[in-house]
Amino acid sequence: MAAVTQTVSLESYDFALEYLNGIHARIDIDKLELSAAATIESQTRRRISKEKTSPDGDPWAEWSPGYASTRHRGHSLLRSSGGLLDDIFFEQDGDETYVGSSLKYAAIHQFGGKAGPNRDIDIVARPFLGLSRQNETELEEVLVDYVQRVLQ
């Protein structure tokens, strides 16, 4: 069995490494991460206010008939007083981004469970946190756009 090999010295590609290092030096990582975090926060707000679907694309369950009778025209799923929508925030910790809500009832909406004074009310999960495929694509576009602006 015959084999053919080619040895290439990476020293001949130093110009490429210098170019890439130059690009890296021009990228403000903090600004890039901040842009990504703000995009994810915006996507989460859009999911609550307009899309009404989980990050997987599943439509949220409708209200129970009894609860629906207490709602009026200005109310919609996860949005009656606007508290949850107004409380969505992002936080940066190094290279980690956290998007969420500090409201006590946010977790019950995200995961579902029992609520009420006697824990006798079943709340169906209506996940609003996470990234859909469309969100990931949008996030990639934001990041690529940032890098392209740096390169110009």
Tab-separated table of C-alpha atoms in Angstrom:
chain	number	residue	atom	x	y	z
A	1	MET	CA	0.000	0.000	0.000
A	2	ALA	CA	1.456	3.338	-1.007
A	3	ALA	CA	0.970	6.641	0.723
A	4	VAL	CA	1.741	10.162	-0.330
A	5	THR	CA	2.407	12.897	2.194
A	6	GLN	CA	3.235	16.566	1.986
A	7	THR	CA	4.927	18.457	4.782
A	8	VAL	CA	3.934	22.097	5.088
A	9	SER	CA	5.600	24.510	7.444
A	10	LEU	CA	3.151	26.831	9.168
A	11	GLU	CA	5.872	29.466	9.229
A	12	SER	CA	4.984	30.168	5.612
A	13	TYR	CA	1.507	31.210	6.796
A	14	ASP	CA	2.644	33.767	9.371
A	15	PHE	CA	1.006	36.530	7.329
A	16	ALA	CA	-2.381	34.861	7.835
A	17	LEU	CA	-1.846	34.593	11.569
A	18	GLU	CA	-0.775	38.233	11.753
A	19	TYR	CA	-3.884	39.269	9.799
A	20	LEU	CA	-6.182	37.275	12.091
A	21	ASN	CA	-4.462	38.649	15.181
A	22	GLY	CA	-4.962	42.152	13.799
A	23	ILE	CA	-8.685	41.518	13.355
A	24	HIS	CA	-8.927	40.063	16.855
A	25	ALA	CA	-7.251	43.143	18.320
A	26	ARG	CA	-9.879	45.384	16.665
A	27	ILE	CA	-12.853	43.446	18.025
A	28	ASP	CA	-14.207	44.778	21.303
A	29	ILE	CA	-15.313	41.504	22.928
A	30	ASP	CA	-17.287	43.333	25.634
A	31	LYS	CA	-19.214	45.245	22.978
A	32	LEU	CA	-19.797	42.049	20.988
A	33	GLU	CA	-21.107	40.209	24.068
A	34	LEU	CA	-23.282	43.183	25.024
A	35	SER	CA	-24.779	43.243	21.536
A	36	ALA	CA	-25.510	39.509	21.725
A	37	ALA	CA	-27.103	39.820	25.187
A	38	ALA	CA	-29.306	42.735	24.107
A	39	THR	CA	-30.420	40.738	21.064
A	40	ILE	CA	-31.419	37.756	23.216
A	41	GLU	CA	-33.329	40.030	25.619
A	42	SER	CA	-35.161	41.580	22.677
A	43	GLN	CA	-36.001	38.123	21.275
A	44	THR	CA	-37.427	37.087	24.652
A	45	ARG	CA	-39.580	40.216	24.839
A	46	ARG	CA	-40.820	39.545	21.289
A	47	ARG	CA	-41.716	35.963	22.238
A	48	ILE	CA	-43.850	37.230	25.138
A	49	SER	CA	-45.485	40.145	23.351
A	50	LYS	CA	-46.050	38.754	19.847
A	51	GLU	CA	-44.982	35.185	19.093
A	52	LYS	CA	-46.645	33.366	22.022
A	53	THR	CA	-44.595	30.216	21.385
A	54	SER	CA	-41.896	28.278	23.203
A	55	PRO	CA	-38.340	28.478	21.868
A	56	ASP	CA	-39.079	25.115	20.214
A	57	GLY	CA	-41.868	26.790	18.239
A	58	ASP	CA	-44.739	25.129	20.104
A	59	PRO	CA	-47.698	27.482	20.614
A	60	TRP	CA	-48.445	28.197	24.255
A	61	ALA	CA	-51.489	26.513	25.756
A	62	GLU	CA	-54.576	28.710	25.895
A	63	TRP	CA	-56.007	29.797	29.234
A	64	SER	CA	-58.349	27.458	31.032
A	65	PRO	CA	-61.996	28.418	30.389
A	66	GLY	CA	-62.447	29.595	33.986
A	67	TYR	CA	-59.388	31.826	33.897
A	68	ALA	CA	-60.214	33.099	30.403
A	69	SER	CA	-63.538	34.414	31.741
A	70	THR	CA	-61.617	36.739	34.092
A	71	ARG	CA	-59.517	38.273	31.297
A	72	HIS	CA	-60.467	41.241	29.168
A	73	ARG	CA	-59.501	42.521	25.747
A	74	GLY	CA	-56.154	44.030	26.876
A	75	HIS	CA	-54.915	40.740	28.333
A	76	SER	CA	-53.039	38.026	26.464
A	77	LEU	CA	-51.021	34.970	27.434
A	78	LEU	CA	-48.247	35.977	29.880
A	79	ARG	CA	-49.184	39.596	29.429
A	80	SER	CA	-51.914	41.247	31.433
A	81	SER	CA	-50.323	44.057	33.434
A	82	GLY	CA	-47.042	43.974	31.508
A	83	GLY	CA	-45.034	43.094	34.605
A	84	LEU	CA	-43.259	40.070	33.140
A	85	LEU	CA	-42.480	41.807	29.862
A	86	ASP	CA	-41.137	44.849	31.709
A	87	ASP	CA	-38.994	42.704	34.011
A	88	ILE	CA	-37.051	40.783	31.325
A	89	PHE	CA	-33.374	41.663	31.737
A	90	PHE	CA	-29.930	40.471	30.777
A	91	GLU	CA	-26.798	40.255	32.861
A	92	GLN	CA	-23.209	39.701	31.779
A	93	ASP	CA	-20.779	37.714	33.918
A	94	GLY	CA	-17.519	37.255	32.068
A	95	ASP	CA	-18.370	35.402	28.880
A	96	GLU	CA	-21.724	34.206	30.240
A	97	THR	CA	-25.013	35.938	29.447
A	98	TYR	CA	-28.089	35.484	31.617
A	99	VAL	CA	-31.521	36.485	30.360
A	100	GLY	CA	-34.461	36.171	32.689
A	101	SER	CA	-36.897	37.744	35.113
A	102	SER	CA	-36.684	38.386	38.838
A	103	LEU	CA	-40.442	38.015	39.299
A	104	LYS	CA	-41.495	35.107	41.519
A	105	TYR	CA	-44.162	33.962	39.094
A	106	ALA	CA	-41.796	33.851	36.076
A	107	ALA	CA	-40.574	30.348	36.979
A	108	ILE	CA	-44.093	28.914	37.198
A	109	HIS	CA	-44.814	30.240	33.708
A	110	GLN	CA	-41.519	28.888	32.354
A	111	PHE	CA	-41.797	25.404	33.889
A	112	GLY	CA	-45.442	24.990	34.915
A	113	GLY	CA	-46.592	23.616	38.263
A	114	LYS	CA	-48.966	24.215	41.153
A	115	ALA	CA	-49.863	27.733	42.287
A	116	GLY	CA	-52.343	29.506	44.508
A	117	PRO	CA	-52.637	29.761	48.276
A	118	ASN	CA	-53.357	26.034	48.597
A	119	ARG	CA	-51.265	24.954	45.617
A	120	ASP	CA	-54.506	23.844	43.992
A	121	ILE	CA	-54.169	25.627	40.665
A	122	ASP	CA	-52.363	23.866	37.835
A	123	ILE	CA	-50.335	26.261	35.714
A	124	VAL	CA	-49.344	24.936	32.306
A	125	ALA	CA	-45.749	25.629	31.259
A	126	ARG	CA	-45.437	28.417	28.719
A	127	PRO	CA	-41.668	28.573	28.165
A	128	PHE	CA	-40.478	32.026	27.174
A	129	LEU	CA	-36.740	31.699	27.885
A	130	GLY	CA	-34.367	30.063	25.415
A	131	LEU	CA	-33.290	30.364	21.808
A	132	SER	CA	-35.242	29.126	18.820
A	133	ARG	CA	-33.474	28.226	15.584
A	134	GLN	CA	-34.674	31.553	14.182
A	135	ASN	CA	-33.233	33.315	17.270
A	136	GLU	CA	-29.882	31.574	16.757
A	137	THR	CA	-29.833	32.623	13.096
A	138	GLU	CA	-30.682	36.213	14.035
A	139	LEU	CA	-27.978	36.187	16.705
A	140	GLU	CA	-25.414	34.885	14.204
A	141	GLU	CA	-26.388	37.682	11.809
A	142	VAL	CA	-25.911	40.304	14.532
A	143	LEU	CA	-22.473	38.938	15.408
A	144	VAL	CA	-21.351	38.585	11.783
A	145	ASP	CA	-22.609	42.099	11.052
A	146	TYR	CA	-20.529	43.431	13.964
A	147	VAL	CA	-17.370	41.682	12.755
A	148	GLN	CA	-17.956	42.892	9.179
A	149	ARG	CA	-18.257	46.497	10.416
A	150	VAL	CA	-14.962	46.059	12.274
A	151	LEU	CA	-13.305	44.795	9.085
A	152	GLN	CA	-14.403	47.810	7.020
